[in-house]
Structures are given as C-alpha cells and as structure tokens.
C-alpha cells in the first residue's frame, strides 16, 4: 500500500476544514490577517481559547495550593457551597481548582505535542522532499510506519515503558502525529524545489540550507500552521484519553484524570465526569474553530468554495 | 475490471506491504529493547522470583545473552512461528490471548463502523444536497460537536442518561451473566450490550465521514460529467445518487482505511469503560499489570491488522474506480 501516491486521495484530509459552516466564503478583499481577525468563527474560537489560556496561566494565583489536596467535605454538589462553586469530588478536592490546574496540563501538553510533531514533521518532510532519492525513500517508509501503527496504542505503549512524565507523554503523542506534517511538507517541498524563484536562488550560488530556510520554508509554512492547530486539538484529546486510563503524571491533575476519578461515582455524582469532559470538548472545539479560520485565511484554494 | 488487473494489484500491494511489515517488526523489537530489564528479568519478575541459576537458564532460553542482531533474528524466527511470548498473568501464550480477544473487538468495531458509515453518509448527502440551507447549518454544527467531543466522555454521558436514569441499556459487560440464553435470544442480549459502546465509538467517525462526503459531493457536482448528466434530462435524485454520490464513495474508502488505526486505538478507552472483553480491555489490563509482552504483542498485531485492512481498501478502490491503474 502506498500512502504517497494515489490520485483519488482527498487533498485536505485529515485536515477538517470547517468552512462549510460559513454563510459565504471569507472575504477576498483586504489582507489575510484582516479577514482572519474579522471571521466570526475565529472570534468565537478566540473567545474561548483566550480565557482558557488565562485560566491556565492564572491557576496558581486563583487557586493557590495543590489542587490534589483535600480542602472540604467530599461530594459537595455544584452550587452547594459558595466557596466551591463547582463542588468537590470524592476526596474533597475542589473541582474548580482541578479544572484550572488541569487547563495548564491539557493546553501545555497539547501545544508541546503539536510543536514536537511539527518540528519532526518539518525535518523529515523537508529532507525527503528537497533531496529526494534514497533519503526520500527511507523517510517515506518511516513515515508510513508511524502512520500505520495505531497512534493511541503507540502512545499507551511508550508511556507505559517510559513512565508518565510530561516529556514522555509529549513524545508519545508527537510520534503518532508527525506523519501528517511530514507528508504535507514533503509534498510542498517537492513542488516548490523546482519553482522559478528557487532556481533563481540556486543560480545565484545559494547553498541548500539557505535555499530551504529562506526560499522554500516560508512558502511551505502556511498549510503547516493550519495543521498545527488540528494537531493540538487531537493532542488534547489523546492526552485526556491517556490520563483517563491513569497514564498521566500522577502528581498533576488533568481533565482526563478528573474524568477517570469521577467515573467511579457516575451513579451518584455524574457532574464529576460531565464538567471536565465538557471542558475538553469546549477547548477542542475552540482550537478547531481558530485552526479553521487560519486555514480559510491562508489557503487561497478554499476561498471560493461554498 | 479484469481478473488479471486484480491479481496484479494484489501482488503489487503485497510487495509494497513487505517493507512496512518489516518496519513494524523492527519498531516492536526496538521497544522491547527499551524495556526496563531484559526479557529474562521481566519473565522472572512476573513469575515472582528466580535464583541466579534460573536467571542464567532464562537468559539462554530468551537468547538475551546474544548480540542484538542475533536477538533480532531470534525475534523474527519466533514471530514466524507465531510465538509472541507467554503471559504469566493469564497463563497463556500471548498470541492465543490476542486472537481470543480479537473477535470481540472486531465485532464492536465493525458494528460501529457500519453505523458511522450509514449515518455519516446520510448526513453528508443531506448537507451536500441542501447546502446553505438551515438543515445544512444545523447538521454542520452537530458534526462539529461530534468531531470535538471525546468519544469516551460521550460514552459515559450515555451511561448516565440511557443506563442509570432510563435503564434502557446495560452499562457494561457483553452479556447478562447467568441468564443461560441461547441462540437468537443470546444474540439479542449481546446486541443490547453493544448499543452504548457502539454509539460512543461511532460519533467521531460519523463526523469524519459526513464531512468528507459533503466536500467530495460538492467538488464532484462541479465537474463536467455532472453537467452532461443534468443536460441529458436526468432527475436531480438520479444525478445525486448515481453520478455524484457514487464517485464520492471512492475517497470514503481511502479514509475509512486510514481511520482503522484510530478505530483500533480508540477501543482501549471505550472497552475499558464498558467492560467489553476485547483487545482494548486487554491492553488496559496489560498496562495495569505492566505485562509488557502482552502490550507489545497487541501493538504488533494491531499494526499488522491495519496493514492488511489498507491492502483490502486499496483493492476495493481499484474495483470501485476503473481510472486507478493496476
């Protein structure tokens, strides 16, 4: 099976463009950024993402102390006590504090894992696409390998072997998702390396490194940026799954681990599961909205789709 | 299409899959090398204790006293005989253990995939045919919600609503224990247990398929042959189904193939929640018990299943799309 060659493969998959939600295509007049920041869906996305990031940053200020420590009687329902607006869990831990501190973990692991996949994908894809030949053949195989291996399973195995620290989790998630970036970058580099402006740069005697960095990379970057947001959304999802299974850092609270703990009380205290899960869905939704706005603004091919 | 082309395509596919299979094996071997302690220590640890002499014997038996390259060859040799190691906890060969659980996972995943395809294609067609309408926007929002919500959380919420509060479906397990049901009654009992895990698995894929069908149908509807079909005087329904949807199904097969890994990986969390005795549940148990041999065996088998499934997808695609050359 060949992942790299088939005319029938859809171009934009697995990039989920949400442009279909729009009443009309994004404005073609004005600059890319202007249309990006005027996009109502991007504004909606940012309206969620920005407070979330603020919550993550301010968590130690808003909720000082260890969110894993017992602060009140167990199982106060939401709204039952003004000091604990979202109630407490089975061990008397403040749910609101857990959510705030969990935002730190979910968002930072999401961002770091996306960064790691983009870095690795850029390195692999650029080398394969620019140099071609044997390096290309080997790297395409390696990429295929990681694309074939079920990524969540790979993450579970790596975290079980390597221990549940933030670094290992980032690596485990990133390894599963870099193929998307690598394939994209390789395709861009293959088409761009023979472009006129690259020829011109080469004829001026520029070295490979300079051509890659200054001529090709800036042109190949826009689709990568869009993909990064999708990767971040899926990394948040994967992290929540891992920590739900008890494979998160045991000393840190995360949304997934809150669901895992709350699950035991599904019968009597379903909100302990519902609240952190809602946060995960909300943040993934928001990141997707922003990412789609980026896609819309940066990808001229999508502009006149309806 | 001719039988010859199908044979050629199969041969080429198999040839292409070989380096991938070797890659999967090497990746697994590398992960085994990363295990804390060598295989003999892991085995001894799982068995409880071992004397120095037993350890030496174990080392020789596992071949860990050999150089790494020789170990790789031993590993390949063992795999060729379907020997994936031995699980102390289950007192069974890992290969048997995995095969015995595989069918339960396949049953669950196929049901979820079938549901996701049926609902996803239906939603996608509705969105494409009535694009821009209120229906399109409502379904789009729904699809976006499905796409962003973790399946396992949807599963837990379904348990709260449909199982704990309404009592319609059992919250876990795959059959009513001690019911002694036989035949169709047994099948119906298992089906009732499947409803919630299938729904929890399917939502994400409904979103992916609906999205894809919508995009593909809109792209195809702008092509020349569709204009010709309309000019011939075909009804909109005929054009939509026979000309547009049929062609939109081709990218759908590819994407379905690409999503199989996600589907298998997702079973870890879903089967853990619903106590479904499949491969995913086994993975969770292996993680909890730190049974690395079982864990790596599952990773290996799942990768091989994905490779095989992708091979079949490619064949299906050749059959669907005569333009793809053998």
XYZ file of C-alpha atoms in Angstrom:
632
model
C 0.000 0.000 0.000
C 1.338 3.365 -0.907
C 0.324 6.359 1.089
C 2.064 8.856 -1.102
C 0.632 8.105 -4.490
C -2.999 7.897 -5.314
C -4.911 10.321 -7.400
C -8.115 9.565 -5.564
C -6.919 10.672 -2.144
C -8.712 13.766 -0.925
C -6.409 16.742 -0.732
C -7.389 18.233 2.537
C -7.856 15.129 4.641
C -7.310 14.716 7.579
C -7.476 18.464 7.834
C -11.069 19.073 8.801
C -11.937 22.327 7.175
C -14.987 23.756 8.813
C -15.501 26.297 6.084
C -18.850 24.722 5.325
C -20.199 26.361 8.438
C -19.848 29.768 6.866
C -22.720 31.549 5.223
C -20.454 32.828 2.488
C -16.764 32.404 1.706
C -14.344 34.582 3.603
C -13.835 37.988 2.085
C -11.321 38.014 -0.726
C -10.590 41.682 -0.351
C -8.176 43.018 2.223
C -5.221 41.292 3.778
C -5.149 37.723 5.026
C -4.920 38.890 8.609
C -7.764 41.316 8.281
C -10.094 38.614 7.037
C -8.786 36.258 9.699
C -9.495 38.514 12.646
C -12.898 39.565 11.271
C -14.051 35.970 10.858
C -16.916 35.376 13.345
C -15.866 31.760 13.891
C -12.318 32.771 14.683
C -13.644 35.387 17.102
C -15.812 32.726 18.736
C -12.828 30.382 18.939
C -10.611 33.035 20.478
C -13.400 33.990 22.872
C -12.980 30.530 24.358
C -9.249 29.952 23.853
C -8.061 33.230 25.375
C -9.955 32.824 28.701
C -8.774 29.194 28.799
C -5.139 30.235 28.411
C -5.670 32.941 31.041
C -7.187 30.337 33.358
C -4.215 28.050 32.775
C -1.692 30.808 33.460
C -3.531 32.220 36.473
C -4.399 28.850 38.053
C -1.774 29.112 40.838
C -2.994 32.632 41.639
C -6.717 31.897 41.502
C -6.432 28.555 43.248
C -3.231 28.548 45.280
C -2.045 25.298 46.782
C -2.068 21.763 45.471
C -5.315 21.035 43.576
C -4.876 17.406 44.629
C -5.227 18.166 48.336
C -8.411 17.740 50.342
C -9.931 21.117 51.205
C -13.549 20.417 52.085
C -16.016 17.614 52.802
C -16.346 15.149 49.939
C -19.021 15.336 47.233
C -20.422 18.833 47.679
C -22.630 19.211 44.584
C -22.069 22.205 42.271
C -23.721 25.289 43.719
C -23.961 23.693 47.145
C -21.290 25.869 48.703
C -20.309 29.365 47.553
C -16.640 28.708 48.302
C -16.656 25.737 45.931
C -18.860 26.789 43.013
C -18.342 23.530 41.107
C -18.410 21.354 44.205
C -15.891 18.830 45.482
C -15.002 15.310 44.422
C -14.885 12.008 46.284
C -11.755 13.034 48.184
C -12.995 16.541 48.989
C -10.850 18.212 46.343
C -12.025 21.477 44.816
C -13.363 20.728 41.318
C -12.921 24.334 40.141
C -9.254 24.272 41.208
C -8.802 20.978 39.386
C -10.285 22.442 36.210
C -7.977 25.469 36.325
C -4.854 23.452 37.031
C -5.989 20.820 34.532
C -6.159 23.509 31.855
C -2.414 24.051 32.362
C -1.667 20.391 31.678
C -4.112 19.882 28.817
C -3.166 23.050 26.957
C 0.580 22.808 27.511
C 0.790 19.141 26.557
C -1.434 19.880 23.557
C 0.800 22.752 22.453
C 4.089 20.958 23.138
C 2.998 17.783 21.362
C 1.835 19.803 18.354
C 5.157 21.679 18.368
C 7.101 18.430 18.556
C 5.185 16.845 15.653
C 5.568 19.978 13.564
C 9.316 20.098 14.260
C 9.837 16.433 13.497
C 7.480 16.524 10.513
C 9.259 19.572 9.081
C 12.679 17.942 9.440
C 11.572 14.637 7.923
C 9.342 16.105 5.210
C 11.816 18.800 4.137
C 14.730 16.366 3.905
C 12.673 13.830 1.963
C 11.056 16.359 -0.358
C 14.116 18.504 -1.041
C 16.783 15.851 -1.513
C 14.667 13.035 -2.940
C 16.438 9.798 -3.849
C 17.415 7.290 -1.204
C 16.811 9.634 1.733
C 13.299 10.212 0.419
C 12.570 6.517 0.034
C 13.746 5.697 3.547
C 11.941 8.610 5.187
C 8.704 7.861 3.340
C 8.867 4.307 4.676
C 9.494 5.513 8.221
C 6.613 7.949 7.919
C 4.351 5.199 6.608
C 5.382 3.021 9.528
C 4.296 5.570 12.099
C 1.164 6.280 10.146
C 0.238 2.600 10.119
C 0.864 1.979 13.800
C -2.330 2.855 15.716
C -1.203 6.099 17.305
C -3.154 5.889 20.555
C -1.872 2.370 21.132
C 1.685 3.525 20.410
C 1.233 6.346 22.908
C -0.051 3.902 25.543
C 2.945 1.603 24.996
C 5.511 4.423 25.079
C 4.071 5.979 28.239
C 3.868 2.568 29.941
C 7.503 1.877 29.055
C 8.869 5.373 29.628
C 6.889 6.381 32.681
C 4.173 9.045 32.881
C 6.161 12.284 32.778
C 5.220 15.302 30.660
C 8.236 14.781 28.377
C 7.412 11.156 27.636
C 3.723 11.968 27.040
C 4.632 14.744 24.590
C 6.998 12.406 22.761
C 4.402 9.610 22.696
C 1.680 11.841 21.258
C 4.024 13.621 18.843
C 5.440 10.420 17.364
C 1.959 9.303 16.394
C 1.019 12.516 14.639
C 4.164 13.738 12.871
C 3.400 11.745 9.670
C 0.598 14.177 8.802
C 3.070 17.076 8.846
C 5.847 15.118 7.159
C 3.641 14.144 4.218
C 2.360 17.681 3.816
C 5.828 19.261 3.985
C 7.298 16.682 1.619
C 4.627 17.405 -0.979
C 5.182 21.175 -0.663
C 8.951 20.828 -0.942
C 8.738 18.541 -3.939
C 6.636 21.018 -5.848
C 8.492 24.112 -4.653
C 12.058 22.931 -5.193
C 11.695 23.319 -8.946
C 9.894 26.658 -8.770
C 11.443 29.546 -10.707
C 12.386 31.541 -7.646
C 14.235 28.548 -6.191
C 16.073 28.090 -9.489
C 16.989 31.744 -9.363
C 18.332 31.375 -5.847
C 20.313 28.316 -6.851
C 21.792 30.053 -9.857
C 22.996 32.781 -7.539
C 25.032 30.139 -5.746
C 22.967 29.876 -2.541
C 23.615 26.744 -0.511
C 20.979 24.097 0.190
C 20.448 25.218 3.765
C 19.874 28.811 2.751
C 17.501 27.832 -0.058
C 15.499 25.599 2.234
C 15.350 28.125 5.039
C 14.835 31.361 3.129
C 13.162 30.374 -0.118
C 11.112 27.222 0.321
C 10.216 27.107 4.008
C 8.306 30.415 4.171
C 6.172 29.235 1.250
C 5.574 25.785 2.691
C 4.686 27.036 6.153
C 1.043 28.202 5.855
C -0.525 24.739 5.484
C 1.748 23.505 8.276
C 0.469 26.223 10.601
C -3.094 25.171 9.944
C -2.244 21.546 10.573
C -0.567 22.512 13.853
C -3.884 23.663 15.278
C -5.564 20.416 14.253
C -2.704 18.503 15.857
C -3.098 20.497 19.035
C -6.784 19.633 19.184
C -6.087 15.945 18.693
C -3.197 16.052 21.202
C -5.556 17.437 23.853
C -7.902 14.563 23.057
C -5.132 11.948 23.235
C -3.794 13.355 26.494
C -7.254 13.204 28.034
C -7.528 9.551 26.976
C -4.128 8.699 28.427
C -4.722 10.374 31.757
C -8.224 8.906 31.887
C -6.557 5.479 31.750
C -4.272 6.520 34.602
C -1.295 7.104 32.308
C -0.929 10.794 33.122
C 1.560 12.249 35.570
C 0.151 11.119 38.947
C 1.335 14.311 40.665
C -0.551 16.606 38.313
C -4.282 16.982 37.893
C -5.616 16.903 34.346
C -9.094 16.890 32.859
C -8.709 13.298 31.770
C -7.678 12.113 35.234
C -10.630 14.008 36.736
C -12.965 12.074 34.432
C -11.188 8.863 35.406
C -11.711 9.574 39.097
C -15.262 10.839 38.618
C -16.243 7.773 36.637
C -16.362 5.704 39.831
C -19.164 7.973 41.046
C -21.136 8.061 37.805
C -24.267 6.807 39.534
C -24.498 9.436 42.266
C -22.275 12.307 41.121
C -22.345 12.362 37.328
C -21.281 16.029 37.254
C -17.778 14.994 38.376
C -17.447 13.358 34.950
C -19.569 15.801 32.980
C -17.727 19.002 33.973
C -14.126 18.125 32.970
C -15.374 16.356 29.814
C -17.262 19.485 28.852
C -14.041 21.471 29.270
C -12.206 19.089 26.923
C -14.921 19.315 24.281
C -15.075 23.105 24.610
C -11.340 23.600 24.227
C -11.039 21.210 21.279
C -13.988 22.938 19.617
C -12.381 26.335 20.110
C -8.962 25.260 18.833
C -10.633 23.755 15.767
C -12.522 26.981 15.092
C -9.326 29.043 15.252
C -7.490 26.487 13.115
C -10.200 26.562 10.525
C -10.063 30.332 10.415
C -6.326 30.054 9.780
C -6.986 27.540 7.024
C -9.536 29.831 5.448
C -7.216 32.824 5.604
C -4.023 31.098 4.497
C -5.295 28.668 1.905
C -6.431 30.503 -1.219
C -7.697 27.270 -2.740
C -10.501 27.177 -0.205
C -11.579 30.769 -0.688
C -14.155 30.214 -3.367
C -15.590 27.018 -2.009
C -19.031 27.142 -0.651
C -12.220 -4.794 -14.447
C -10.332 -7.865 -15.451
C -9.244 -10.568 -13.064
C -5.678 -10.046 -14.260
C -5.647 -6.457 -13.049
C -6.932 -7.526 -9.663
C -4.176 -10.121 -9.372
C -1.539 -7.594 -10.469
C -2.833 -5.071 -7.981
C -2.840 -7.624 -5.170
C 0.738 -8.631 -5.963
C 1.920 -5.034 -6.044
C 0.113 -4.284 -2.805
C 1.689 -7.247 -1.071
C 5.108 -6.232 -2.371
C 4.624 -2.723 -1.033
C 3.456 -4.040 2.327
C 6.588 -6.111 2.932
C 8.922 -3.242 3.940
C 6.131 -1.887 6.125
C 5.712 -5.213 7.911
C 9.478 -5.408 8.453
C 9.371 -1.850 9.780
C 6.605 -2.760 12.225
C 8.629 -5.733 13.454
C 11.788 -3.657 13.896
C 9.833 -0.959 15.750
C 8.442 -3.572 18.126
C 11.863 -5.106 18.626
C 13.256 -1.653 19.418
C 10.539 -1.116 22.002
C 11.362 -4.498 23.554
C 14.987 -3.383 23.829
C 13.786 -0.291 25.694
C 12.051 -2.400 28.324
C 13.295 -1.958 31.846
C 15.455 -5.046 32.327
C 15.879 -7.786 29.749
C 13.231 -10.341 28.812
C 14.569 -12.848 31.369
C 14.254 -10.321 34.193
C 10.760 -9.372 33.070
C 9.763 -13.030 32.972
C 11.334 -13.739 36.359
C 9.693 -10.665 37.821
C 6.303 -11.728 36.547
C 6.783 -15.238 37.847
C 7.650 -13.961 41.313
C 11.304 -14.784 41.986
C 14.196 -16.658 40.444
C 17.576 -17.893 41.530
C 20.781 -16.838 39.828
C 20.942 -20.211 38.047
C 17.360 -19.937 36.781
C 18.127 -16.443 35.505
C 21.098 -17.779 33.531
C 18.920 -20.505 32.053
C 16.213 -17.989 31.223
C 18.755 -15.690 29.577
C 19.898 -18.523 27.355
C 16.331 -19.529 26.593
C 15.307 -15.998 25.643
C 18.558 -15.512 23.785
C 19.313 -12.265 25.629
C 22.940 -13.347 26.095
C 23.342 -12.993 22.312
C 24.346 -9.822 20.411
C 21.451 -7.515 19.453
C 21.444 -8.514 15.783
C 21.213 -12.204 16.690
C 18.394 -11.344 19.066
C 16.569 -9.645 16.200
C 16.908 -12.817 14.134
C 15.646 -14.922 17.054
C 12.743 -12.481 17.379
C 11.862 -12.864 13.686
C 12.183 -16.642 13.977
C 9.813 -16.706 16.946
C 7.320 -14.483 15.172
C 7.367 -16.712 12.100
C 6.177 -19.480 14.420
C 3.553 -17.092 15.837
C 5.359 -17.104 19.154
C 4.776 -13.721 20.758
C 5.839 -14.785 24.226
C 3.982 -16.076 27.256
C 1.675 -14.237 29.634
C 2.230 -15.294 33.226
C -0.842 -13.470 34.465
C -3.190 -15.247 32.073
C -1.100 -18.412 31.931
C -1.462 -18.488 28.154
C 0.646 -17.762 25.074
C 0.281 -14.090 24.089
C -0.729 -14.975 20.520
C -3.622 -17.140 21.752
C -4.667 -14.465 24.205
C -4.771 -11.802 21.493
C -6.600 -13.984 18.985
C -9.219 -14.920 21.573
C -9.911 -11.230 22.275
C -9.635 -10.005 18.692
C -13.050 -11.244 17.583
C -14.869 -9.258 20.294
C -13.073 -6.075 19.228
C -13.705 -6.722 15.543
C -17.407 -7.284 16.263
C -17.690 -3.998 18.151
C -15.619 -2.015 15.645
C -17.389 -3.357 12.571
C -20.770 -2.524 14.086
C -19.552 0.980 14.953
C -18.017 1.438 11.514
C -21.197 0.297 9.774
C -23.303 2.668 11.863
C -20.864 5.550 11.336
C -20.800 4.956 7.577
C -24.590 4.752 7.305
C -25.279 7.827 9.434
C -22.221 9.743 8.207
C -23.038 9.240 4.522
C -26.698 10.114 5.109
C -25.780 13.341 6.925
C -23.120 14.164 4.340
C -25.540 13.694 1.445
C -28.178 15.798 3.167
C -25.656 18.583 3.792
C -24.378 18.500 0.212
C -27.773 18.336 -1.496
C -29.293 21.108 0.609
C -26.089 23.071 1.077
C -26.521 26.511 2.532
C -29.924 25.678 3.999
C -30.812 25.703 7.685
C -30.593 21.899 7.626
C -27.018 22.082 6.356
C -26.056 24.516 9.095
C -27.764 22.525 11.834
C -26.096 19.285 10.722
C -22.754 21.069 10.350
C -22.903 22.266 13.931
C -23.823 18.750 15.053
C -20.932 17.281 13.090
C -18.539 19.837 14.577
C -19.744 18.878 18.049
C -19.230 15.168 17.323
C -15.788 15.927 15.957
C -14.683 17.800 19.061
C -16.130 15.670 21.847
C -14.106 12.764 23.231
C -15.914 9.502 22.437
C -15.257 8.087 25.881
C -16.931 11.062 27.511
C -19.942 10.694 25.218
C -19.974 7.040 26.300
C -20.007 7.951 29.996
C -22.764 10.501 29.486
C -24.796 7.909 27.573
C -24.399 5.579 30.546
C -25.744 8.285 32.862
C -28.692 9.038 30.597
C -29.693 5.758 28.954
C -28.487 3.284 31.508
C -28.570 4.763 35.017
C -31.545 7.096 34.555
C -33.669 5.384 31.920
C -32.479 1.804 32.358
C -32.748 1.076 28.627
C -29.331 -0.458 28.116
C -26.873 -2.274 30.389
C -23.924 -0.055 31.387
C -21.222 -2.680 30.897
C -20.301 -6.222 30.011
C -21.191 -8.065 26.834
C -23.955 -10.382 28.047
C -26.273 -10.866 31.015
C -24.330 -13.069 33.384
C -26.096 -16.259 34.393
C -29.018 -15.735 32.031
C -28.376 -19.014 30.207
C -29.710 -17.529 26.964
C -29.193 -19.437 23.750
C -29.450 -18.738 20.035
C -31.260 -15.583 18.915
C -32.109 -14.558 22.478
C -28.377 -14.637 23.278
C -27.551 -12.611 20.148
C -30.189 -10.040 21.101
C -28.735 -9.844 24.609
C -25.223 -9.220 23.247
C -26.637 -6.640 20.805
C -28.286 -4.780 23.685
C -24.926 -4.661 25.464
C -23.302 -3.370 22.296
C -25.534 -0.327 21.821
C -23.746 2.106 24.128
C -20.133 1.231 23.208
C -21.062 1.297 19.510
C -22.656 4.749 19.852
C -19.663 6.064 21.805
C -17.258 4.773 19.157
C -19.285 5.887 16.168
C -19.832 9.607 16.896
C -16.329 10.752 15.917
C -16.396 8.747 12.707
C -19.863 9.991 11.801
C -18.318 13.472 11.862
C -15.364 12.460 9.686
C -17.463 10.639 7.094
C -20.217 13.270 6.916
C -17.637 15.990 6.440
C -15.824 14.062 3.745
C -18.956 13.133 1.773
C -20.129 16.731 1.831
C -16.834 18.087 0.482
C -16.456 15.319 -2.094
C -20.022 15.656 -3.386
C -19.745 19.418 -3.747
C -16.416 19.081 -5.592
C -17.777 16.427 -7.906
C -21.016 18.285 -8.596
C -18.954 20.984 -10.353
C -17.415 18.575 -12.820
C -18.295 18.371 -16.493
C -19.864 14.939 -16.465
C -22.427 16.082 -13.910
C -23.442 18.920 -16.195
C -23.784 16.392 -19.003
C -25.924 14.140 -16.825
C -28.189 17.061 -15.972
C -28.368 18.116 -19.613
C -29.444 14.601 -20.528
C -32.566 15.284 -18.505
C -31.864 13.042 -15.515
C -33.747 13.895 -12.341
C -31.794 15.574 -9.539
C -32.104 12.392 -7.456
C -30.592 10.306 -10.257
C -27.719 12.752 -10.683
C -27.089 12.994 -6.975
C -27.071 9.289 -6.308
C -25.818 7.615 -9.476
C -23.300 10.225 -10.575
C -22.230 12.278 -7.603
C -22.549 10.012 -4.562
C -21.048 7.004 -6.325
C -17.901 8.948 -7.078
C -17.804 10.472 -3.613
C -17.631 6.960 -2.155
C -14.137 6.477 -3.595
C -12.325 8.878 -1.235
C -14.531 7.449 1.510
C -12.913 4.015 1.147
C -9.440 5.547 1.457
C -10.333 7.498 4.539
C -12.032 4.503 6.117
C -8.813 2.577 5.620
C -6.766 5.399 7.092
C -9.038 5.612 10.128
C -8.781 1.940 11.074
C -5.783 2.607 13.282
C -7.694 5.328 15.101
C -10.610 2.943 15.442
C -8.426 0.224 16.978
C -6.593 2.641 19.276
C -9.859 4.128 20.480
C -11.035 0.721 21.636
C -8.663 0.877 24.618
C -10.676 3.592 26.326
C -14.122 2.514 25.096
C -13.684 -1.136 26.067
C -12.302 -0.133 29.456
C -15.386 1.969 30.175
C -17.865 -0.646 29.045
C -16.030 -3.710 30.341
C -16.029 -5.153 26.833
C -13.711 -8.170 26.768
C -11.789 -7.269 23.613
C -8.284 -6.245 22.644
C -8.669 -2.766 24.095
C -9.664 -4.061 27.502
C -6.725 -6.481 27.327
C -4.449 -3.525 26.587
C -5.694 -1.725 29.676
C -5.215 -4.821 31.820
C -1.712 -5.292 30.426
C -0.880 -1.661 31.233
C -2.181 -2.015 34.785
C -0.266 -5.264 35.336
C 2.816 -3.946 33.493
C 2.705 -7.000 31.239
C 4.970 -5.659 28.529
C 4.974 -8.840 26.420
C 1.203 -8.676 26.058
C 1.267 -4.945 25.369
C 3.847 -5.228 22.601
C 2.068 -8.232 21.136
C -1.112 -6.166 20.874
C 0.725 -3.272 19.237
C 2.281 -5.659 16.724
C -0.955 -7.458 15.883
C -2.908 -4.203 15.582
C -0.333 -2.763 13.180
C -0.489 -5.893 11.070
C -4.285 -5.736 11.044
C -4.110 -2.127 9.831
C -1.669 -3.049 7.053
C -3.935 -5.875 5.920
C -7.002 -3.647 6.053
C -5.257 -0.972 3.999
C -4.367 -3.578 1.421
C -8.021 -4.563 1.172
C -9.036 -0.898 0.956
C -6.706 -0.379 -1.999
C -8.211 -3.377 -3.753
C -11.732 -2.169 -3.067
C -10.771 1.174 -4.511
C -9.400 -0.368 -7.699
C -12.656 -2.179 -8.056
C -14.722 0.972 -7.468
C -12.674 3.317 -9.600
C -11.688 1.988 -13.011
C -9.449 5.032 -13.578
C -6.910 3.840 -10.989
C -4.362 1.873 -12.946
C -3.351 -1.582 -11.801
